[in-house]
Amino acid sequence: MTDSSITAEPPNQGAPPTADEAGADPGRRRRFLVALGFLAPALVFLGVWIVYPTVYTVVRSFYDRSGDAFVGLDNYGTLFTTDILLTAIRNNAIWVLVVPAVVTAIGLVFGVLTERIRWSVAFKTAVFMPMAISMFAAGVIWHIMYTQDPSQGTINAAVRVVSDAVNPPGVLSGAAPSGDDLRGSAAQGYRLQGELKAGEVAHLGLTRIPASEVKDGVQAVVPATVEGGITGVVWRDFKPGGGGTAGEVEDGEVGIPGVTLRLTDASGAEVATATSGADGVFTFPDVGDASYRLGIASETFRESYGGVSWLGPRLITPAIIIAYIWVWAGFAMVVIAAGLAAIPRDVLEAARTDGATEWQVFRRVTAPLLAPVLSVVFITMIINVLKVFDIVLSVAPPSVQDDANVIALAMWRTSFGGVNDFGLGSAIAVFLFLLVIPVLLLNVRRFRREA
Amino acid sequence: MATVAGHPETPLIEPVDRGEGLGHSIVRALSHAPLTILLAFIGVMWLVPTLGLFFTSLLPASVISSEGWWTIFSTPSNATLENYRNIFSDEAITSALLTTVWISIGSTILPIIVAALAAYAFAWMDFPGRDWLFIGVIAMIVVPIQMALIPIFSLYDRVHLFDTLAGLILFHTAFGLPLAIFLLRNFFVGIPGELLEAARIDGASEIRIFTRLILPLSWPAIASLAIFQFLWTWNDLIVALSLARSTQPITVAIFTQLRQFGANIEIIAPAAFLSLTIPLVVFFAFQRYFVQGLLAGSVK
């Protein structure tokens, strides 16, 4: 019982009985002609659009680009020595290794889990819906989802939420010291040149800060000295309207809140950190007698998450595969759920009565009974994945289509997409055809066993 | 023989102790609130991409070029039907939609008629070579479209079918036939033979039996098939891209936009959403047949 159990085949197999097997010759002839009449349109279509082209393509693959010169296996040689075609074959191999297994696994998990919830129809509809959408439109959807800028691309926006929670971005995007006593860079952090002792007040003036980054800041204040501690102010040393003096805290100049300040000792080791308030004031209480150096930590300038380049050459194939799985998971789920529903309840009940745990019931009863369904899903997915085309074309921007290449796409691009080499294109088509032949034989064998 | 239930060699479960196994506790823990929350989350996640396209299609170009579609929730006033108005007044898009409609209708009706005739012959007529011919049809189910593109391109070029609706419909018809014949034949053989015998004894002609008996009895199968064929041709890109140039269905029209430098998202998003509304309507209206067809046809 390894054959498919879910196809809609009626129990009646093989040749249906005919009225009079040993009828008179004219009758047979007439019946033959009637049958031919019923078959003729289909035979014409299949002959002209499938059989003849298949033969023609095989023959054509042995001829050169123009179709005039016989070149033997040269086109096949080109297929296996050209970089972008080898990329296509390698990518398709990745597709075949990853997608059928993942789609079947997701389908199985969803199929099993939805059996346990009451609103399974809603869930199944949501997951299955992409099946109605064209591969091409699905690609357009994901192309938009994968936009790199996290403020536009959905995926990177989601990644940014997580990333910024783990590594909070700094309060300033870029800034420069207003005086030359503060040195360094945004990447390294800035350090005050002189040493500081307890009881001193540090002035850290910064400029080139857009007003939007200090909108929480209020009028900067020079703090009073604190006995045994170091205080200071970090402020936007820019007087709106002009006329300010660099290095002095003046009316209209605001403090920069949220700046991380780091106090280090003579050896450069960190002693303490502090954060500035809305007026730019910070305090390091009770620092002891030693001399210290003060600096603005580089975290202050840490950029917000910039987004993963999903549509770049390195991640394009995984990105398309994710989109493809989004489309096909529903198919696997529905077929597998139908297979699960067909498992006789009493068998499961019997196992449970015998004391089997749910996991044992699944592994020893459900899984073996489901195996034929799983193999149908798996094989269907192999075929689909070998022929994958539209979604690659729509997710991948033209500039990375060489990196995202797959066999079906390579065939189209070689034949119609500018190269216009029908010889090589035919060879790629034949190669694709050879890859699906095992499945073709499987289908035929399944039918003959049923017949 | 394929049967749905009653596997005789059901592996017998070994008797096990009634201890609370790890699997049991996992399954039990999962089967309550956490499972519900998890599945609700996954279900919503699955809808996000499609909803994202829809919301994107409602935003003006100036907004989409700097912000994500989710900002429509914080500033709903940005939402506008302007994009849709624009594409409906865009000749290229509207004629592409119409082309898609014609291709889909033609490529649904024609193959079903042709396939039903052939399937009837395969199911209920006896002629030499029938089984071999049928095996040939089954073999054709998985033949990649790529095998036919180059020869048919050359052929169409000679007989002036290139870049015509007819050329595209005929191509879709041919490639829809193998699966359609296979499924319909399997459905037809399930029709009780006595009905046909009775009709034949009454002197009904084959064509009469076909139109008056077989077709009316088979309409669930035909409906499933029609839905699939319709969606398949509605969603086609590669055939139209290879065998036509100015006869553009909507998928090709969007593809052309997508290829332009600095893609026009305010055209692409509404056009793409429009292109998938019909399939979604068909899907929601005929979900049952859709699933049935899928279960029957998962061999292609």
Short mmCIF file of N, CA, C and O in Angstrom, two decimals, chain B residues 73-115:
data_model
loop_
_atom_site.label_atom_id
_atom_site.label_comp_id
_atom_site.label_asym_id
_atom_site.label_seq_id
_atom_site.Cartn_x
_atom_site.Cartn_y
_atom_site.Cartn_z
N PHE B 73 -1.64 52.78 9.89
CA PHE B 73 -2.43 52.66 11.13
C PHE B 73 -2.28 53.90 12.00
O PHE B 73 -3.20 54.29 12.70
N SER B 74 -1.07 54.50 11.97
CA SER B 74 -0.88 55.70 12.79
C SER B 74 -1.39 56.95 12.07
O SER B 74 -1.83 57.90 12.71
N THR B 75 -1.31 56.94 10.73
CA THR B 75 -1.86 58.09 9.99
C THR B 75 -2.80 57.59 8.90
O THR B 75 -2.44 57.56 7.72
N PRO B 76 -4.01 57.17 9.31
CA PRO B 76 -4.96 56.60 8.33
C PRO B 76 -5.33 57.61 7.24
O PRO B 76 -5.80 57.22 6.18
N SER B 77 -5.09 58.89 7.53
CA SER B 77 -5.48 59.90 6.54
C SER B 77 -4.64 59.79 5.27
O SER B 77 -5.01 60.33 4.23
N ASN B 78 -3.50 59.08 5.35
CA ASN B 78 -2.68 58.89 4.15
C ASN B 78 -3.35 57.99 3.12
O ASN B 78 -3.03 58.05 1.93
N ALA B 79 -4.25 57.12 3.58
CA ALA B 79 -4.86 56.15 2.68
C ALA B 79 -5.66 56.86 1.59
O ALA B 79 -6.36 57.84 1.85
N THR B 80 -5.50 56.35 0.37
CA THR B 80 -6.19 56.97 -0.75
C THR B 80 -6.45 55.91 -1.83
O THR B 80 -5.74 54.92 -1.91
N LEU B 81 -7.47 56.15 -2.63
CA LEU B 81 -7.73 55.24 -3.75
C LEU B 81 -7.10 55.79 -5.03
O LEU B 81 -7.34 55.27 -6.11
N GLU B 82 -6.31 56.83 -4.87
CA GLU B 82 -5.69 57.49 -6.01
C GLU B 82 -4.95 56.50 -6.93
O GLU B 82 -5.10 56.52 -8.15
N ASN B 83 -4.15 55.59 -6.30
CA ASN B 83 -3.39 54.62 -7.11
C ASN B 83 -4.32 53.80 -7.98
O ASN B 83 -4.02 53.51 -9.14
N TYR B 84 -5.46 53.39 -7.38
CA TYR B 84 -6.40 52.56 -8.15
C TYR B 84 -7.03 53.37 -9.27
O TYR B 84 -7.22 52.87 -10.38
N ARG B 85 -7.36 54.63 -8.95
CA ARG B 85 -7.92 55.49 -10.00
C ARG B 85 -6.92 55.60 -11.15
O ARG B 85 -7.28 55.52 -12.31
N ASN B 86 -5.65 55.77 -10.77
CA ASN B 86 -4.64 55.94 -11.81
C ASN B 86 -4.49 54.70 -12.69
O ASN B 86 -4.40 54.80 -13.91
N ILE B 87 -4.43 53.52 -12.08
CA ILE B 87 -4.23 52.35 -12.93
C ILE B 87 -5.48 52.03 -13.73
O ILE B 87 -5.39 51.45 -14.81
N PHE B 88 -6.66 52.43 -13.22
CA PHE B 88 -7.86 52.18 -14.03
C PHE B 88 -7.95 53.12 -15.22
O PHE B 88 -8.65 52.84 -16.19
N SER B 89 -7.22 54.22 -15.13
CA SER B 89 -7.21 55.10 -16.31
C SER B 89 -5.95 54.84 -17.14
O SER B 89 -5.71 55.52 -18.13
N ASP B 90 -5.17 53.83 -16.73
CA ASP B 90 -3.97 53.48 -17.47
C ASP B 90 -4.32 52.40 -18.48
O ASP B 90 -4.60 51.25 -18.13
N GLU B 91 -4.31 52.79 -19.73
CA GLU B 91 -4.71 51.89 -20.82
C GLU B 91 -3.95 50.55 -20.77
O GLU B 91 -4.52 49.48 -20.95
N ALA B 92 -2.65 50.63 -20.49
CA ALA B 92 -1.82 49.42 -20.49
C ALA B 92 -2.32 48.41 -19.46
O ALA B 92 -2.37 47.20 -19.72
N ILE B 93 -2.71 48.90 -18.28
CA ILE B 93 -3.14 48.00 -17.20
C ILE B 93 -4.53 47.46 -17.47
O ILE B 93 -4.79 46.25 -17.34
N THR B 94 -5.46 48.33 -17.87
CA THR B 94 -6.83 47.84 -18.07
C THR B 94 -6.90 46.84 -19.22
O THR B 94 -7.58 45.82 -19.13
N SER B 95 -6.17 47.12 -20.31
CA SER B 95 -6.24 46.17 -21.42
C SER B 95 -5.55 44.87 -21.02
O SER B 95 -5.94 43.78 -21.46
N ALA B 96 -4.53 44.96 -20.16
CA ALA B 96 -3.87 43.74 -19.70
C ALA B 96 -4.83 42.89 -18.87
O ALA B 96 -4.88 41.67 -19.00
N LEU B 97 -5.61 43.57 -18.01
CA LEU B 97 -6.58 42.83 -17.20
C LEU B 97 -7.60 42.12 -18.10
O LEU B 97 -7.94 40.95 -17.88
N LEU B 98 -8.04 42.84 -19.11
CA LEU B 98 -9.02 42.26 -20.02
C LEU B 98 -8.42 41.06 -20.77
O LEU B 98 -9.07 40.02 -20.93
N THR B 99 -7.17 41.23 -21.19
CA THR B 99 -6.48 40.12 -21.85
C THR B 99 -6.43 38.90 -20.95
O THR B 99 -6.71 37.77 -21.37
N THR B 100 -6.09 39.14 -19.68
CA THR B 100 -6.05 38.03 -18.73
C THR B 100 -7.40 37.34 -18.63
O THR B 100 -7.49 36.11 -18.62
N VAL B 101 -8.46 38.14 -18.57
CA VAL B 101 -9.80 37.56 -18.48
C VAL B 101 -10.09 36.67 -19.68
O VAL B 101 -10.53 35.52 -19.54
N TRP B 102 -9.81 37.19 -20.88
CA TRP B 102 -10.09 36.39 -22.08
C TRP B 102 -9.27 35.11 -22.11
O TRP B 102 -9.77 34.03 -22.42
N ILE B 103 -7.98 35.24 -21.81
CA ILE B 103 -7.12 34.05 -21.82
C ILE B 103 -7.65 33.02 -20.84
O ILE B 103 -7.77 31.83 -21.16
N SER B 104 -8.01 33.47 -19.63
CA SER B 104 -8.44 32.51 -18.60
C SER B 104 -9.74 31.83 -18.98
O SER B 104 -9.89 30.63 -18.80
N ILE B 105 -10.68 32.60 -19.51
CA ILE B 105 -11.97 32.00 -19.87
C ILE B 105 -11.77 30.99 -21.01
O ILE B 105 -12.20 29.84 -20.92
N GLY B 106 -11.08 31.41 -22.04
CA GLY B 106 -10.85 30.50 -23.16
C GLY B 106 -10.08 29.27 -22.75
O GLY B 106 -10.41 28.14 -23.14
N SER B 107 -9.05 29.47 -21.92
CA SER B 107 -8.20 28.36 -21.53
C SER B 107 -8.81 27.50 -20.44
O SER B 107 -8.18 26.55 -19.97
N THR B 108 -10.00 27.87 -20.00
CA THR B 108 -10.70 27.00 -19.04
C THR B 108 -11.75 26.17 -19.78
O THR B 108 -11.84 24.96 -19.59
N ILE B 109 -12.50 26.82 -20.65
CA ILE B 109 -13.60 26.12 -21.33
C ILE B 109 -13.06 25.12 -22.34
O ILE B 109 -13.46 23.94 -22.34
N LEU B 110 -12.16 25.58 -23.20
CA LEU B 110 -11.70 24.72 -24.27
C LEU B 110 -11.08 23.40 -23.78
O LEU B 110 -11.48 22.32 -24.22
N PRO B 111 -10.11 23.45 -22.87
CA PRO B 111 -9.50 22.17 -22.45
C PRO B 111 -10.50 21.25 -21.77
O PRO B 111 -10.38 20.02 -21.86
N ILE B 112 -11.49 21.81 -21.07
CA ILE B 112 -12.43 20.93 -20.38
C ILE B 112 -13.30 20.19 -21.39
O ILE B 112 -13.55 18.99 -21.25
N ILE B 113 -13.72 20.88 -22.43
CA ILE B 113 -14.51 20.20 -23.47
C ILE B 113 -13.68 19.10 -24.13
O ILE B 113 -14.09 17.94 -24.22
N VAL B 114 -12.48 19.47 -24.56
CA VAL B 114 -11.63 18.51 -25.25
C VAL B 114 -11.27 17.34 -24.34
O VAL B 114 -11.33 16.17 -24.74
N ALA B 115 -10.95 17.66 -23.09
CA ALA B 115 -10.54 16.61 -22.15
C ALA B 115 -11.71 15.70 -21.82
O ALA B 115 -11.53 14.48 -21.71
#
